[in-house]
Every structure is written in structure tokens, then in C-alpha cells.
mmCIF file of C-alpha atoms in Angstrom:
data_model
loop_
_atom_site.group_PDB
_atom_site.id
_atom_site.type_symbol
_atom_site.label_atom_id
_atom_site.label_comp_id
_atom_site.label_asym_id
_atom_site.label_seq_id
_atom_site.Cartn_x
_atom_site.Cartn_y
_atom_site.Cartn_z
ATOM 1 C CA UNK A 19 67.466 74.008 282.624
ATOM 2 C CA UNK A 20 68.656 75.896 279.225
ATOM 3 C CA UNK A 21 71.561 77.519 281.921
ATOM 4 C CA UNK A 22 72.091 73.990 283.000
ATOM 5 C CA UNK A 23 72.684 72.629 279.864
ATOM 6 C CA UNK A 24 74.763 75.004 278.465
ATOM 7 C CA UNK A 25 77.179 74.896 281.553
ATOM 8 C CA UNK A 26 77.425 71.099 281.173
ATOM 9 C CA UNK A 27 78.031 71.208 277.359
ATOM 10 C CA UNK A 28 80.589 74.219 278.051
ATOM 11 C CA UNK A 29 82.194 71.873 280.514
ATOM 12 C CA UNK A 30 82.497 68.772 278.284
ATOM 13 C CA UNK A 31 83.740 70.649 275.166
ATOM 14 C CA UNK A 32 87.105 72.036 277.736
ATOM 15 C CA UNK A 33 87.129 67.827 278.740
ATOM 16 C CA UNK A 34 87.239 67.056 275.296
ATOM 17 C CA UNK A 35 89.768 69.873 274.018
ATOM 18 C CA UNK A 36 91.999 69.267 276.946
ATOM 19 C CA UNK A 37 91.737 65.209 275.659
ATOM 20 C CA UNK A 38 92.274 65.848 272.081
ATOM 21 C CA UNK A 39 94.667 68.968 272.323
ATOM 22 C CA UNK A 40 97.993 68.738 270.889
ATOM 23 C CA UNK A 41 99.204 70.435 273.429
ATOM 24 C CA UNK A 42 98.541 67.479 275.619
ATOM 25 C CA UNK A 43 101.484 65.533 274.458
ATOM 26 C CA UNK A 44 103.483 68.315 274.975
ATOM 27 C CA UNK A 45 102.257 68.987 278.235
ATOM 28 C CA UNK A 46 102.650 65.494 279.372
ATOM 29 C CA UNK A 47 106.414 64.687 278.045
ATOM 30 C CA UNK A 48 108.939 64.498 279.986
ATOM 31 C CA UNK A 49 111.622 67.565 279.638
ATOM 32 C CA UNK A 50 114.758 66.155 277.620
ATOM 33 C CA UNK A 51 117.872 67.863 278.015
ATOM 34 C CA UNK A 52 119.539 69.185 275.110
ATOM 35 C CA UNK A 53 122.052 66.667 274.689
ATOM 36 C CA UNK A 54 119.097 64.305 274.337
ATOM 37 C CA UNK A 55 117.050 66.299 272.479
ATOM 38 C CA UNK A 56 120.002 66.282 269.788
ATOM 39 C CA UNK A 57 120.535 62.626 269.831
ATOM 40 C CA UNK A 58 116.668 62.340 269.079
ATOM 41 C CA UNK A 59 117.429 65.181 266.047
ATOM 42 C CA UNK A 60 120.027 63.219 265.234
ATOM 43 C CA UNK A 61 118.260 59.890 265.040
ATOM 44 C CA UNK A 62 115.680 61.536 262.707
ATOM 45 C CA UNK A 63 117.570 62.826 260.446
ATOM 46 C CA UNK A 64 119.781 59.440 260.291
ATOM 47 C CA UNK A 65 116.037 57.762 259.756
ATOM 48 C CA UNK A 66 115.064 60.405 256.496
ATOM 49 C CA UNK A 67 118.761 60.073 255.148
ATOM 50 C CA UNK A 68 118.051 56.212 255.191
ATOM 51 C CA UNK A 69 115.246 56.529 253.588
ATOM 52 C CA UNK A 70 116.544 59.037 250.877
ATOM 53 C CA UNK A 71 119.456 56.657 250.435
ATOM 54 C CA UNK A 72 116.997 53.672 249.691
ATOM 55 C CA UNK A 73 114.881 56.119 247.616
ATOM 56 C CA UNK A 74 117.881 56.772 245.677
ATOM 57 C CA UNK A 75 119.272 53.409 245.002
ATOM 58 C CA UNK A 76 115.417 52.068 243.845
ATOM 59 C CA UNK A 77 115.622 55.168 241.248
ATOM 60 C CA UNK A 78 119.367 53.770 240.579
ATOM 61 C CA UNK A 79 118.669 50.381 240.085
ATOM 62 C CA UNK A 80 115.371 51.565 237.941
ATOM 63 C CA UNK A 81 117.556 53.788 235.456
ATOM 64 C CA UNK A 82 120.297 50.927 235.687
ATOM 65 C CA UNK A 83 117.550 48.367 234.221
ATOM 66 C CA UNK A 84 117.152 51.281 231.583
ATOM 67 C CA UNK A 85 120.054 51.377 230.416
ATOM 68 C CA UNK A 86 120.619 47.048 230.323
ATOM 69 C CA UNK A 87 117.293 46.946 228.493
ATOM 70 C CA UNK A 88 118.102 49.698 226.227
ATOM 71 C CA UNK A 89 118.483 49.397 222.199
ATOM 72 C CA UNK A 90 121.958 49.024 221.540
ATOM 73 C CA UNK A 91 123.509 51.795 219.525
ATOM 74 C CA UNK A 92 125.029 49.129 217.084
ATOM 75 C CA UNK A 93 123.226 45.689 216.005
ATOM 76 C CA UNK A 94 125.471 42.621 216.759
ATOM 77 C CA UNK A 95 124.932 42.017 212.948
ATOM 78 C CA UNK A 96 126.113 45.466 212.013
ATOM 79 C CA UNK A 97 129.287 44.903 214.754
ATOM 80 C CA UNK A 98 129.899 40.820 213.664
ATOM 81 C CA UNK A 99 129.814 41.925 209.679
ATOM 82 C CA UNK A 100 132.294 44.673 210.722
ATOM 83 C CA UNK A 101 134.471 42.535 212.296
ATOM 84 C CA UNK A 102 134.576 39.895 209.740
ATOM 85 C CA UNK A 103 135.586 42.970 207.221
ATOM 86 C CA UNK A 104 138.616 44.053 209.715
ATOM 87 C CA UNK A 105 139.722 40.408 210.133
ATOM 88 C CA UNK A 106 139.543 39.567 206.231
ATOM 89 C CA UNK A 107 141.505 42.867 205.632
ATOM 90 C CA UNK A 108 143.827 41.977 208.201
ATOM 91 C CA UNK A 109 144.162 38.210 206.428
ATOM 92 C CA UNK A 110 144.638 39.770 203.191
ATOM 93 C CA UNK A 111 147.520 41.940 204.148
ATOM 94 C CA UNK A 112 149.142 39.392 206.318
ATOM 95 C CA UNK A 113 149.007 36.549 203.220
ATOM 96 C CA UNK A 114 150.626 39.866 200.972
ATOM 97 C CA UNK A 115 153.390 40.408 203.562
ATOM 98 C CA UNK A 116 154.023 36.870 204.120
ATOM 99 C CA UNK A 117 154.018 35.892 199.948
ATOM 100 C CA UNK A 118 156.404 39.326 199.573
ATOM 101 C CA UNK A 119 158.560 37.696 202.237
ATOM 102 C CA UNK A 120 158.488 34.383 200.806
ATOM 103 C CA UNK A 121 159.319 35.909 197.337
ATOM 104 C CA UNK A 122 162.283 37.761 198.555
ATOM 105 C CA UNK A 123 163.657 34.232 200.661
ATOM 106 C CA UNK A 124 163.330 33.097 197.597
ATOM 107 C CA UNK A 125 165.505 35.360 195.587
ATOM 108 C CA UNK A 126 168.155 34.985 198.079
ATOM 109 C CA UNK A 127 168.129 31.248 198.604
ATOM 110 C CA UNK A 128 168.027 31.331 194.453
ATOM 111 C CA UNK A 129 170.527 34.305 194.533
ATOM 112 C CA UNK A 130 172.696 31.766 196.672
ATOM 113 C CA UNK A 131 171.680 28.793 195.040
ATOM 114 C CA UNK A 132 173.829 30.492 191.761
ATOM 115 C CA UNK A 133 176.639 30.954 193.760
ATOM 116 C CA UNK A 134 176.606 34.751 194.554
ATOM 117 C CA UNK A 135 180.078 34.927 196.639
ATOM 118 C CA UNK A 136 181.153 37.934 194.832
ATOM 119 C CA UNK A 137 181.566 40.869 197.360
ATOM 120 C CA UNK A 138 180.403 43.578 195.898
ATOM 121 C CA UNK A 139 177.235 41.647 194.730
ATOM 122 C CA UNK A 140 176.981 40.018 198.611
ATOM 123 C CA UNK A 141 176.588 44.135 199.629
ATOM 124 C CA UNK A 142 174.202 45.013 197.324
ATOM 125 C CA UNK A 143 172.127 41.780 198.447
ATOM 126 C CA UNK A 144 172.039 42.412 201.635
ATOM 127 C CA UNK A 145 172.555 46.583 202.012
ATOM 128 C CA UNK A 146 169.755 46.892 199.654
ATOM 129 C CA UNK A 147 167.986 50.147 199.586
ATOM 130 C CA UNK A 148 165.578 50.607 202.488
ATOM 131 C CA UNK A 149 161.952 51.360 201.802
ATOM 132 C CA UNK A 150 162.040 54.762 202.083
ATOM 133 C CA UNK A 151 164.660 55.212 199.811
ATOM 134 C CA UNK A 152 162.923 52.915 197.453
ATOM 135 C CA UNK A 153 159.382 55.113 197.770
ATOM 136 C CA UNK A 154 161.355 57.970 197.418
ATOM 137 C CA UNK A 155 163.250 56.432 193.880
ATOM 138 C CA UNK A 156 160.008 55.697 192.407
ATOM 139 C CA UNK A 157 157.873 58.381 193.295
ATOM 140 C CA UNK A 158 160.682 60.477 191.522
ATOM 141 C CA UNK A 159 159.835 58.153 188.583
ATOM 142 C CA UNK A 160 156.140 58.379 188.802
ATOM 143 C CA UNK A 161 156.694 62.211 188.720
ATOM 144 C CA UNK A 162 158.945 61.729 185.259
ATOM 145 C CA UNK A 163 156.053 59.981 183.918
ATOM 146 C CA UNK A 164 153.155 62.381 184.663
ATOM 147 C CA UNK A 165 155.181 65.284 183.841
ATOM 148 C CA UNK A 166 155.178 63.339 180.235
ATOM 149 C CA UNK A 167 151.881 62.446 180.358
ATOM 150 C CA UNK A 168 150.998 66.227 181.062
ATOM 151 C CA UNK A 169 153.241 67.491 178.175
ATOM 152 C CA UNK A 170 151.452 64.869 175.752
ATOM 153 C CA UNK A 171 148.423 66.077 176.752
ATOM 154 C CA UNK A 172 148.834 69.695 176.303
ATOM 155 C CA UNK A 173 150.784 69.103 173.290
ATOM 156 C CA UNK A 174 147.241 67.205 171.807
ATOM 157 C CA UNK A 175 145.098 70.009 173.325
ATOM 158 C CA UNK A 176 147.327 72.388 171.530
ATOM 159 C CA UNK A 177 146.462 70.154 168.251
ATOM 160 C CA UNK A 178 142.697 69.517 168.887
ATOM 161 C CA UNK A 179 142.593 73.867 169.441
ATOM 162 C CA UNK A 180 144.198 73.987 165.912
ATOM 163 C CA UNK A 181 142.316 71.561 164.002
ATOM 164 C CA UNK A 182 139.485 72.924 165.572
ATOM 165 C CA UNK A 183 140.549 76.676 164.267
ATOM 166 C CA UNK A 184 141.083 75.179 160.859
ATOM 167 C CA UNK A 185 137.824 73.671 160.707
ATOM 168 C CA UNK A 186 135.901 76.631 161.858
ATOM 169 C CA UNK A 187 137.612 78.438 158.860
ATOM 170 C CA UNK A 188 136.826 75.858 156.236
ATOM 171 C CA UNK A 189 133.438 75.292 157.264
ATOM 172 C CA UNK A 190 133.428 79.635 157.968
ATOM 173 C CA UNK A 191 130.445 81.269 155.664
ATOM 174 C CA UNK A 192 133.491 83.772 154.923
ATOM 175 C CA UNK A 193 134.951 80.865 152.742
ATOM 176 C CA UNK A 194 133.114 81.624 149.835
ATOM 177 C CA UNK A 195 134.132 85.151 149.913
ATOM 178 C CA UNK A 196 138.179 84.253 150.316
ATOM 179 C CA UNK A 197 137.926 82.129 147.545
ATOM 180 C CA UNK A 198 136.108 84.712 145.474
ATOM 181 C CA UNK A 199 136.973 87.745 147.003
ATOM 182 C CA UNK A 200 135.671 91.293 145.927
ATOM 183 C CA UNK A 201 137.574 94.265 144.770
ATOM 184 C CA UNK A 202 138.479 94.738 148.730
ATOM 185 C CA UNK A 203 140.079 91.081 149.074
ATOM 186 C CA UNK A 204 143.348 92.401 150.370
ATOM 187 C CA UNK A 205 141.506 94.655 152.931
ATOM 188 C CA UNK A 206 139.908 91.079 154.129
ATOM 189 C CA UNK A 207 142.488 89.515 154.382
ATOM 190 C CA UNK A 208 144.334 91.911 156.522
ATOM 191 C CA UNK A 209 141.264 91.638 158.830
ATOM 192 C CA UNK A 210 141.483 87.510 158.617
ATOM 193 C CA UNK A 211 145.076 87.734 159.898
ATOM 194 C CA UNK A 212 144.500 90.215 162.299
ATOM 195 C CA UNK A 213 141.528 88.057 163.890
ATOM 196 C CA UNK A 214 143.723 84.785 163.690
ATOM 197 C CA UNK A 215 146.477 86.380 165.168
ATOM 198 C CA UNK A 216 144.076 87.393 167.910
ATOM 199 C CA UNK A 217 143.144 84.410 168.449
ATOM 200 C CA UNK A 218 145.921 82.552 168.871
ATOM 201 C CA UNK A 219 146.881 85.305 171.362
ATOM 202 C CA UNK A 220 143.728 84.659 173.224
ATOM 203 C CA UNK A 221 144.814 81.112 172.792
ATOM 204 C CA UNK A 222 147.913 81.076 174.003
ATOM 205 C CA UNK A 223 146.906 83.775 177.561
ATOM 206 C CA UNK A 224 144.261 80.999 178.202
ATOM 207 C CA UNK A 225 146.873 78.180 178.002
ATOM 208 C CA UNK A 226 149.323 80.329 180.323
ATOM 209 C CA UNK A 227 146.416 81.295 182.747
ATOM 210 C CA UNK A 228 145.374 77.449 182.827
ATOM 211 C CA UNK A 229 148.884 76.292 183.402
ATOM 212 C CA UNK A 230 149.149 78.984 186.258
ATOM 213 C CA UNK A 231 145.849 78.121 187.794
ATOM 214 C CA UNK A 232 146.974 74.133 187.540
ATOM 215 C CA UNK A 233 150.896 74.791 189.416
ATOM 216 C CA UNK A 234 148.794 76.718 192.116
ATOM 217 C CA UNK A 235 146.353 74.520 192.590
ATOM 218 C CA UNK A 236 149.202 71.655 193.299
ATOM 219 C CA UNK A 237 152.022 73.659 195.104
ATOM 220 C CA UNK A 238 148.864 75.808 197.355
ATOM 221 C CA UNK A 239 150.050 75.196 201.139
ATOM 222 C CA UNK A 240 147.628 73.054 203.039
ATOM 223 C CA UNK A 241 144.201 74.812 205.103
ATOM 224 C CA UNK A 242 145.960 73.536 208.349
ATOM 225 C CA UNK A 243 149.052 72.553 209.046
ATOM 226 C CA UNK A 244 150.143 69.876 211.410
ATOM 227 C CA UNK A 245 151.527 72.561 214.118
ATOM 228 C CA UNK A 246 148.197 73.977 214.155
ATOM 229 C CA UNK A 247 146.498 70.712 214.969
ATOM 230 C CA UNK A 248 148.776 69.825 217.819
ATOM 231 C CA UNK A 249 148.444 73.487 219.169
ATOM 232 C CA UNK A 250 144.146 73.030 218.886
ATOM 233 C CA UNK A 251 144.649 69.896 220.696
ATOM 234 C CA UNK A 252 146.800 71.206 223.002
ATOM 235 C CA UNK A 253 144.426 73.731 223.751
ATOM 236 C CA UNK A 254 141.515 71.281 224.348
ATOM 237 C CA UNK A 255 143.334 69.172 226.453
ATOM 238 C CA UNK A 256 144.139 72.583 228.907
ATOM 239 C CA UNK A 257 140.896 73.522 228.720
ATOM 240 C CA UNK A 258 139.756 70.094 229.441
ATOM 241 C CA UNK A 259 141.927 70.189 232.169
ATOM 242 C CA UNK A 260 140.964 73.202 233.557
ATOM 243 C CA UNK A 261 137.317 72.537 233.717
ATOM 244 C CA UNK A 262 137.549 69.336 235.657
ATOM 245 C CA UNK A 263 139.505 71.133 238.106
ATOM 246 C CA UNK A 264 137.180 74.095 238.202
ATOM 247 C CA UNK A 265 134.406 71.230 238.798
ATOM 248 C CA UNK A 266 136.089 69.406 241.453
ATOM 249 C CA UNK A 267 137.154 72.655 243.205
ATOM 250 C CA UNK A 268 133.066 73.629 242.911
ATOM 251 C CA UNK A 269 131.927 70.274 244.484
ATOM 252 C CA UNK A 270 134.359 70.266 247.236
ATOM 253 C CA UNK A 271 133.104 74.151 247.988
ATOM 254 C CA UNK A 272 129.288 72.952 248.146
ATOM 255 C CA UNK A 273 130.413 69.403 250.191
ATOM 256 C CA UNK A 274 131.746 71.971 252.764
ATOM 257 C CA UNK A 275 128.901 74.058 252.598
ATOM 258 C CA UNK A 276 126.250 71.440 252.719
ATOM 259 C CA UNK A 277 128.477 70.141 256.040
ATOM 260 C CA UNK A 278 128.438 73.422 257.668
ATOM 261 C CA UNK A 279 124.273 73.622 257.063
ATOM 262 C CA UNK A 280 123.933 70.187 258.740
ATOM 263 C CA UNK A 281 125.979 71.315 262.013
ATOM 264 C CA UNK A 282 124.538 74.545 262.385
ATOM 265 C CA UNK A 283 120.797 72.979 262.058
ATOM 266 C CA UNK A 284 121.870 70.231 264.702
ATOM 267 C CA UNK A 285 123.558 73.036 266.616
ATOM 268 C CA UNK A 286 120.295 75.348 266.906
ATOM 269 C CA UNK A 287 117.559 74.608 269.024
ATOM 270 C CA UNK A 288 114.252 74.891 267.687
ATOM 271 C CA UNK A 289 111.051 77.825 268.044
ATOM 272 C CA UNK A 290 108.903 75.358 270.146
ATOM 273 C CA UNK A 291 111.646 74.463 272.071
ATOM 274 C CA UNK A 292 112.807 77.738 273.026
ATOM 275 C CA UNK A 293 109.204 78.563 273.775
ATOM 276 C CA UNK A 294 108.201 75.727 275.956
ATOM 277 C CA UNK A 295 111.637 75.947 277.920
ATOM 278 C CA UNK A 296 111.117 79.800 278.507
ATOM 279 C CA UNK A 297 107.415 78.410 279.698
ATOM 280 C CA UNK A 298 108.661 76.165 282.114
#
């Protein structure tokens, strides 16, 4: 009975794995060619692409809805207030322009009102001196005057140093012995001289120096020059260049790569197909 039993269980366990095997399916399909059996490749891989594709647009769409929903960089207050600036700037110097045009119609309508017919004062009027020649005229003047100013002010700098030497000498502790000097007054005063003259020296090398350090500082040459600029930029704009074709010529290489992947995995058959076909 125990022999019995065992023989029928040994039986039903092969029923059931030959039910239940995976091998079953296998077994039981019908044998595809390989044009067919690429087709069905095919198919499935069109089937995961579609999916990645829809994958891809839902995370699309997502970071799309990030970036509507997103805090502006700039509040529409901040943007509207700057605006409003630009535009009343923009009035301003427009009402200027127009009241300096209006201004100078007016001189000439007035100029012809008077009866201006004289030639020489019809070519001035109207071959008037452009506006560069005009900047030029009275920047040369505004020059005139801060040389002046310049020379006043050095010239009361010069007076403030002595008047401040002269009070340092009357309100000196040494005054009291120049007024009353000892037996050795002359000896004093050779060394009082010596000292002022020393002093003015001193004086007059720190006045130079200052002067020299002042023409520097406004003739010094510029830390870049407008050449340089244009050459950086230049630059930039190759290398700029450059990269984006480096990058295009880099996606095109792995576009063609990627394509030659895809035929060569439709192109090779797979491990259980090779197997099974041997098999059969």
C-alpha cells in the first residue's frame, strides 16, 4: 500500500509539473520563423518605447507645471515700479529735448523776426557749431577753470602751511628764550634758521611729491583698454562657438551609436532561441 501510494503521488507530481511547467508554453507554441520572430521583437520594443515616450511626457508636463507655478524671479510690483521709473525718465528727457528745441525755434523765428538778412550772420545761424565741437569748446573751458581752482587752492594750502608755521613759533615754548636769549643766542638762532629752512624744504618735497602723485593719478592709462575687451569677447564668442559644435558633433556620435545598438539587438537572435531551434 505505502509502494502504492508513493507511485501514485510520484505520478501526479510529473502530471502536475508537466501542467504548470514553463516549459509547457514553449513546448506547445508554434515555431515562428525568424522574420516573424523579429516583427514580434519589433512590436515589443515599439510597445516599451511607447510607454517610455508617455512616461516621459507625464514627467514633462509635471516639471512644465513646475516651472508655470514657480515664484517669479521678479514681483510684478518690483517690474511695474521699474517701468514707471524708465517711462518717467524717458518723459523727462523727451519734455528737455522738446523745450531745448522749442527754445532754439524760438531764437530763430525771433532771430528772423529782427530781420537777420545779413549773410554772414544767416551762416553763423544756421552753420552753427555742431555738438561735438561745442562739448569739445567747453570742456576746454571747464579745464581753464579747474586748473584755477587748483592753483587757488594750493596757493591757500601754501598760506594755511605758513600761518600754521608762524603760529607754532609764537605759541613755541622756545619763545621765551628768543626773546630773552642767553649768552649763546646767536648759536640759537643759527639752529632756528637751520630748522626753518628745513622745514620749508620738507615743505616744499611734500608739495612736489603731492603734485606728482595727483598728475599720475589723472594721466595713469586705464586697467583695460577697449581693444582688450573686444579681444576677451572675441574670445568668448570662439569658444562659445566651439563648444556648441563640439556638443552637437558629440550627440550626433552617440545618435549613431545608440542606432547601431538597436539594429544589431534586432539583428541577433536570442540564447533560448538558438537553444530551442538547435532542439528541434
Amino acid at each position: 500500500e505505502q509502494k502504492e501510494r508513493i507511485k501514485a503521488a510520484t505520478e501526479k507530481g510529473i502530471e502536475k509539473q508537466q501542467v504548470y511547467s514553463p516549459l509547457v508554453a514553449l513546448r506547445s507554441a508554434p515555431l515562428l520563423s525568424v522574420a516573424e520572430k523579429q516583427a514580434q521583437k519589433l512590436e515589443e520594443r515599439k510597445q516599451e518605447m511607447s510607454q517610455k515616450i508617455r512616461s516621459y511626457a507625464v514627467l514633462r508636463n509635471r516639471i512644465l507645471e513646475k516651472m508655470r507655478t514657480r515664484d517669479p524671479l521678479f514681483k510684478v510690483e518690483d517690474v511695474s515700479t521699474a517701468k514707471a521709473l524708465l517711462a518717467e525718465g524717458r518723459r523727462k528727457r523727451q519734455e528737455e529735448l522738446q523745450n531745448e528745441e522749442k527754445k532754439r525755434w524760438e531764437h530763430l523765428e525771433d532771430c528772423a523776426a529782427k530781420g537777420v538778412q545779413k549773410r554772414a550772420a544767416l551762416f553763423d545761424l544756421h552753420n552753427s557749431p555742431s555738438f561735438d565741437e561745442r562739448l569739445a569748446k567747453r570742456v576746454e573751458i571747464k579745464t581753464a577753470e579747474l586748473k584755477e581752482l587748483e592753483k587757488a587752492q594750493k596757493e591757500r594750502i601754501r598760506d594755511a602751511i605758513e600761518v600754521g608755521h608762524s603760529k607754532s613759533q609764537q605759541a613755541s615754548p622756545l619763545l621765551g628764550c628768543l626773546r630773552n636769549p642767553p649768552d649763546n643766542a646767536e648759536r640759537q638762532k643759527e639752529i632756528l634758521e637751520e630748522r626753518q629752512r628745513h622745514m620749508a624744504l620738507v615743505a616744499k618735497e611734500y608739495i612736489k611729491k603731492r603734485d606728482e602723485m595727483l598728475y599720475r593719478q589723472q594721466t595713469r592709462t586705464p586697467l583695460f583698454s577697449c581693444d582688450e575687451v573686444e579681444d576677451a569677447q572675441l574670445q568668448l564668442e570662439e569658444a562659445a562657438r566651439k563648444r556648441k559644435k563640439e556638443m552637437k558633433d558629440e550627440m550626433l556620435k552617440q545618435k549613431q551609436h545608440i542606432n547601431e545598438l538597436q539594429h544589431k539587438a534586432l539583428a541577433r537572435p536570442l540564447m533560448m532561441e538558438a537553444k530551442y531551434g538547435i532542439m528541434a
